[in-house]
Amino acid sequence: MPIKAIALDLDGTLLDTIADLAAAANAMRSDFDLPALEQDRLASFVGGGMAQLVHRSLTDAREGQAEPEQHAAGIAAFCRHYDRLLAVKTRPYPGVVAGLEAFRSMGLRLAVVTNKPLRFTEPVLAQTGLLPYFDIVLGGDSLPEKKPHPLPLQTVCQQFGITAAELLMVGDSHFDRDAAKNAGAPCLLLDYGYEDVRGLQCAGIISSLVEAVDFVKNAGSD
């Protein structure tokens, strides 16, 4: 079935945000008199939204759970630091702008579907010049559920007036793959993000957003 729209993840897919996320997380840890963590370590904590990132960063454990009072204070501290560090080093990955331009020239509707809070999502897209490409921007707190729940992708389909089979999800993690699977949409995963996706079953593993253009063209010719 032809692809009519594309939903894209943000961190690790469109934007390389880890340097600024890590700086904010380490500034938060410093507020609690905790030592800084390596950027690669903090990168392994990205993926489940801000609340999970704060839990993991405070405890230095992917399955860690901070005490409720500490977690609440951590979220406030992280937000304060990330507000000022949002786009210091964050940049689009190579091929992202070219891919978005190609999608637009093909008449495709575009949406961002991320677990990042909307208060950070729209500003970072604006500051990196990507916001004008998108018709819909959904953050992790835009709806009652976030990825891997199908609701965000179902909402995109509803607003675009298309079926799930006509929506391509492009991301870099199992959250993206599972959200697409749960919604009944095809999914491509980028291999440069913050999770090793080589073992995940999906419609394809790609190294640049530009490669998704051929997938869309081939879907339309089937």
mmCIF file of N, CA and C in Angstrom, residues 68-136:
data_model
loop_
_atom_site.group_PDB
_atom_site.id
_atom_site.type_symbol
_atom_site.label_atom_id
_atom_site.label_comp_id
_atom_site.label_asym_id
_atom_site.label_seq_id
_atom_site.Cartn_x
_atom_site.Cartn_y
_atom_site.Cartn_z
ATOM 1 N N PRO A 68 10.709 8.748 45.494
ATOM 2 C CA PRO A 68 9.753 9.706 44.923
ATOM 3 C C PRO A 68 10.120 11.174 45.148
ATOM 4 N N GLU A 69 10.544 11.507 46.363
ATOM 5 C CA GLU A 69 10.880 12.904 46.653
ATOM 6 C C GLU A 69 12.108 13.344 45.867
ATOM 7 N N GLN A 70 13.115 12.473 45.804
ATOM 8 C CA GLN A 70 14.318 12.787 45.031
ATOM 9 C C GLN A 70 13.997 12.882 43.546
ATOM 10 N N HIS A 71 13.126 11.978 43.059
ATOM 11 C CA HIS A 71 12.780 11.983 41.642
ATOM 12 C C HIS A 71 12.070 13.271 41.259
ATOM 13 N N ALA A 72 11.138 13.718 42.090
ATOM 14 C CA ALA A 72 10.422 14.966 41.807
ATOM 15 C C ALA A 72 11.386 16.147 41.766
ATOM 16 N N ALA A 73 12.316 16.186 42.724
ATOM 17 C CA ALA A 73 13.309 17.262 42.727
ATOM 18 C C ALA A 73 14.243 17.133 41.527
ATOM 19 N N GLY A 74 14.540 15.893 41.140
ATOM 20 C CA GLY A 74 15.402 15.664 39.985
ATOM 21 C C GLY A 74 14.773 16.150 38.694
ATOM 22 N N ILE A 75 13.483 15.902 38.527
ATOM 23 C CA ILE A 75 12.791 16.374 37.334
ATOM 24 C C ILE A 75 12.831 17.897 37.267
ATOM 25 N N ALA A 76 12.572 18.552 38.382
ATOM 26 C CA ALA A 76 12.610 20.013 38.402
ATOM 27 C C ALA A 76 14.004 20.522 38.046
ATOM 28 N N ALA A 77 15.036 19.877 38.592
ATOM 29 C CA ALA A 77 16.408 20.291 38.310
ATOM 30 C C ALA A 77 16.781 20.030 36.855
ATOM 31 N N PHE A 78 16.410 18.852 36.366
ATOM 32 C CA PHE A 78 16.727 18.523 34.965
ATOM 33 C C PHE A 78 16.068 19.530 34.019
ATOM 34 N N CYS A 79 14.802 19.835 34.248
ATOM 35 C CA CYS A 79 14.090 20.788 33.387
ATOM 36 C C CYS A 79 14.766 22.154 33.414
ATOM 37 N N ARG A 80 15.165 22.585 34.597
ATOM 38 C CA ARG A 80 15.825 23.894 34.718
ATOM 39 C C ARG A 80 17.123 23.935 33.911
ATOM 40 N N HIS A 81 17.900 22.872 33.999
ATOM 41 C CA HIS A 81 19.177 22.843 33.281
ATOM 42 C C HIS A 81 18.976 22.639 31.772
ATOM 43 N N TYR A 82 18.037 21.761 31.413
ATOM 44 C CA TYR A 82 17.842 21.480 29.982
ATOM 45 C C TYR A 82 17.246 22.671 29.251
ATOM 46 N N ASP A 83 16.461 23.474 29.936
ATOM 47 C CA ASP A 83 15.922 24.688 29.314
ATOM 48 C C ASP A 83 17.043 25.570 28.764
ATOM 49 N N ARG A 84 18.153 25.665 29.490
ATOM 50 C CA ARG A 84 19.250 26.543 29.054
ATOM 51 C C ARG A 84 20.253 25.838 28.153
ATOM 52 N N LEU A 85 20.207 24.494 28.129
ATOM 53 C CA LEU A 85 21.180 23.723 27.349
ATOM 54 C C LEU A 85 20.562 23.050 26.127
ATOM 55 N N LEU A 86 19.318 23.378 25.816
ATOM 56 C CA LEU A 86 18.502 22.615 24.876
ATOM 57 C C LEU A 86 19.154 22.393 23.520
ATOM 58 N N ALA A 87 19.756 23.424 22.964
ATOM 59 C CA ALA A 87 20.308 23.305 21.599
ATOM 60 C C ALA A 87 21.710 23.888 21.509
ATOM 61 N N VAL A 88 22.508 23.676 22.554
ATOM 62 C CA VAL A 88 23.886 24.159 22.534
ATOM 63 C C VAL A 88 24.711 23.381 21.512
ATOM 64 N N LYS A 89 24.637 22.045 21.593
ATOM 65 C CA LYS A 89 25.381 21.189 20.669
ATOM 66 C C LYS A 89 24.474 20.328 19.796
ATOM 67 N N THR A 90 23.182 20.357 20.039
ATOM 68 C CA THR A 90 22.233 19.535 19.280
ATOM 69 C C THR A 90 22.172 19.973 17.825
ATOM 70 N N ARG A 91 22.272 19.002 16.932
ATOM 71 C CA ARG A 91 22.224 19.281 15.494
ATOM 72 C C ARG A 91 21.478 18.146 14.778
ATOM 73 N N PRO A 92 20.896 18.422 13.601
ATOM 74 C CA PRO A 92 20.321 17.338 12.792
ATOM 75 C C PRO A 92 21.416 16.376 12.343
ATOM 76 N N TYR A 93 21.078 15.114 12.267
ATOM 77 C CA TYR A 93 22.025 14.134 11.731
ATOM 78 C C TYR A 93 22.225 14.373 10.235
ATOM 79 N N PRO A 94 23.372 13.964 9.699
ATOM 80 C CA PRO A 94 23.569 14.041 8.252
ATOM 81 C C PRO A 94 22.462 13.306 7.508
ATOM 82 N N GLY A 95 21.942 13.906 6.470
ATOM 83 C CA GLY A 95 20.897 13.291 5.663
ATOM 84 C C GLY A 95 19.491 13.622 6.101
ATOM 85 N N VAL A 96 19.337 14.199 7.286
ATOM 86 C CA VAL A 96 17.992 14.483 7.791
ATOM 87 C C VAL A 96 17.300 15.556 6.970
ATOM 88 N N VAL A 97 17.950 16.671 6.768
ATOM 89 C CA VAL A 97 17.323 17.767 6.006
ATOM 90 C C VAL A 97 17.046 17.325 4.573
ATOM 91 N N ALA A 98 17.997 16.630 3.965
ATOM 92 C CA ALA A 98 17.792 16.147 2.594
ATOM 93 C C ALA A 98 16.616 15.174 2.537
ATOM 94 N N GLY A 99 16.510 14.303 3.535
ATOM 95 C CA GLY A 99 15.394 13.357 3.572
ATOM 96 C C GLY A 99 14.062 14.057 3.743
ATOM 97 N N LEU A 100 13.999 15.024 4.645
ATOM 98 C CA LEU A 100 12.758 15.768 4.856
ATOM 99 C C LEU A 100 12.355 16.550 3.614
ATOM 100 N N GLU A 101 13.330 17.131 2.954
ATOM 101 C CA GLU A 101 13.048 17.863 1.705
ATOM 102 C C GLU A 101 12.488 16.916 0.649
ATOM 103 N N ALA A 102 13.066 15.723 0.558
ATOM 104 C CA ALA A 102 12.589 14.736 -0.420
ATOM 105 C C ALA A 102 11.168 14.296 -0.105
ATOM 106 N N PHE A 103 10.888 14.054 1.166
ATOM 107 C CA PHE A 103 9.535 13.659 1.554
ATOM 108 C C PHE A 103 8.527 14.746 1.191
ATOM 109 N N ARG A 104 8.890 15.974 1.465
ATOM 110 C CA ARG A 104 8.001 17.091 1.160
ATOM 111 C C ARG A 104 7.760 17.195 -0.350
ATOM 112 N N SER A 105 8.821 17.001 -1.127
ATOM 113 C CA SER A 105 8.678 17.101 -2.585
ATOM 114 C C SER A 105 7.800 15.986 -3.137
ATOM 115 N N MET A 106 7.668 14.887 -2.372
ATOM 116 C CA MET A 106 6.813 13.769 -2.775
ATOM 117 C C MET A 106 5.371 13.959 -2.303
ATOM 118 N N GLY A 107 5.117 15.054 -1.602
ATOM 119 C CA GLY A 107 3.763 15.340 -1.148
ATOM 120 C C GLY A 107 3.359 14.599 0.109
ATOM 121 N N LEU A 108 4.330 14.106 0.869
ATOM 122 C CA LEU A 108 4.033 13.354 2.080
ATOM 123 C C LEU A 108 3.788 14.285 3.266
ATOM 124 N N ARG A 109 2.857 13.907 4.132
ATOM 125 C CA ARG A 109 2.637 14.637 5.379
ATOM 126 C C ARG A 109 3.623 14.106 6.409
ATOM 127 N N LEU A 110 4.111 14.982 7.269
ATOM 128 C CA LEU A 110 5.146 14.604 8.220
ATOM 129 C C LEU A 110 4.728 14.925 9.651
ATOM 130 N N ALA A 111 5.083 14.028 10.566
ATOM 131 C CA ALA A 111 4.787 14.212 11.987
ATOM 132 C C ALA A 111 5.994 13.808 12.823
ATOM 133 N N VAL A 112 6.196 14.487 13.926
ATOM 134 C CA VAL A 112 7.155 14.053 14.940
ATOM 135 C C VAL A 112 6.376 13.356 16.047
ATOM 136 N N VAL A 113 6.806 12.147 16.387
ATOM 137 C CA VAL A 113 6.198 11.398 17.487
ATOM 138 C C VAL A 113 7.331 10.975 18.419
ATOM 139 N N THR A 114 7.444 11.652 19.540
ATOM 140 C CA THR A 114 8.550 11.432 20.466
ATOM 141 C C THR A 114 8.023 11.252 21.878
ATOM 142 N N ASN A 115 8.841 10.622 22.720
ATOM 143 C CA ASN A 115 8.515 10.522 24.136
ATOM 144 C C ASN A 115 9.075 11.699 24.931
ATOM 145 N N LYS A 116 9.759 12.589 24.255
ATOM 146 C CA LYS A 116 10.288 13.797 24.894
ATOM 147 C C LYS A 116 9.125 14.736 25.232
ATOM 148 N N PRO A 117 9.135 15.383 26.399
ATOM 149 C CA PRO A 117 8.050 16.313 26.713
ATOM 150 C C PRO A 117 7.910 17.404 25.652
ATOM 151 N N LEU A 118 6.681 17.806 25.409
ATOM 152 C CA LEU A 118 6.421 18.799 24.365
ATOM 153 C C LEU A 118 7.100 20.127 24.658
ATOM 154 N N ARG A 119 7.293 20.454 25.930
ATOM 155 C CA ARG A 119 7.926 21.733 26.299
ATOM 156 C C ARG A 119 9.346 21.839 25.766
ATOM 157 N N PHE A 120 9.986 20.685 25.506
ATOM 158 C CA PHE A 120 11.321 20.674 24.921
ATOM 159 C C PHE A 120 11.279 20.375 23.424
ATOM 160 N N THR A 121 10.290 19.609 22.999
ATOM 161 C CA THR A 121 10.241 19.133 21.615
ATOM 162 C C THR A 121 10.082 20.276 20.613
ATOM 163 N N GLU A 122 9.075 21.095 20.802
ATOM 164 C CA GLU A 122 8.843 22.178 19.843
ATOM 165 C C GLU A 122 9.982 23.200 19.827
ATOM 166 N N PRO A 123 10.507 23.636 20.979
ATOM 167 C CA PRO A 123 11.628 24.574 20.936
ATOM 168 C C PRO A 123 12.886 24.024 20.276
ATOM 169 N N VAL A 124 13.222 22.750 20.538
ATOM 170 C CA VAL A 124 14.448 22.217 19.938
ATOM 171 C C VAL A 124 14.283 22.039 18.430
ATOM 172 N N LEU A 125 13.068 21.682 17.979
ATOM 173 C CA LEU A 125 12.821 21.627 16.534
ATOM 174 C C LEU A 125 12.939 23.019 15.917
ATOM 175 N N ALA A 126 12.423 24.017 16.602
ATOM 176 C CA ALA A 126 12.488 25.381 16.088
ATOM 177 C C ALA A 126 13.927 25.880 16.041
ATOM 178 N N GLN A 127 14.682 25.633 17.104
ATOM 179 C CA GLN A 127 16.048 26.149 17.183
ATOM 180 C C GLN A 127 17.000 25.457 16.222
ATOM 181 N N THR A 128 16.642 24.251 15.774
ATOM 182 C CA THR A 128 17.479 23.532 14.803
ATOM 183 C C THR A 128 16.938 23.657 13.373
ATOM 184 N N GLY A 129 15.876 24.434 13.191
ATOM 185 C CA GLY A 129 15.356 24.710 11.861
ATOM 186 C C GLY A 129 14.460 23.641 11.269
ATOM 187 N N LEU A 130 14.040 22.659 12.059
ATOM 188 C CA LEU A 130 13.256 21.553 11.511
ATOM 189 C C LEU A 130 11.747 21.720 11.687
ATOM 190 N N LEU A 131 11.313 22.575 12.575
ATOM 191 C CA LEU A 131 9.885 22.668 12.897
ATOM 192 C C LEU A 131 8.991 22.915 11.677
ATOM 193 N N PRO A 132 9.386 23.771 10.717
ATOM 194 C CA PRO A 132 8.494 24.036 9.577
ATOM 195 C C PRO A 132 8.171 22.818 8.713
ATOM 196 N N TYR A 133 8.948 21.759 8.819
ATOM 197 C CA TYR A 133 8.694 20.578 7.993
ATOM 198 C C TYR A 133 7.481 19.776 8.471
ATOM 199 N N PHE A 134 7.042 19.997 9.708
ATOM 200 C CA PHE A 134 6.091 19.071 10.318
ATOM 201 C C PHE A 134 4.692 19.656 10.487
ATOM 202 N N ASP A 135 3.710 18.830 10.124
ATOM 203 C CA ASP A 135 2.303 19.196 10.272
ATOM 204 C C ASP A 135 1.786 18.889 11.675
ATOM 205 N N ILE A 136 2.359 17.867 12.304
ATOM 206 C CA ILE A 136 1.959 17.445 13.643
ATOM 207 C C ILE A 136 3.216 17.222 14.475
#
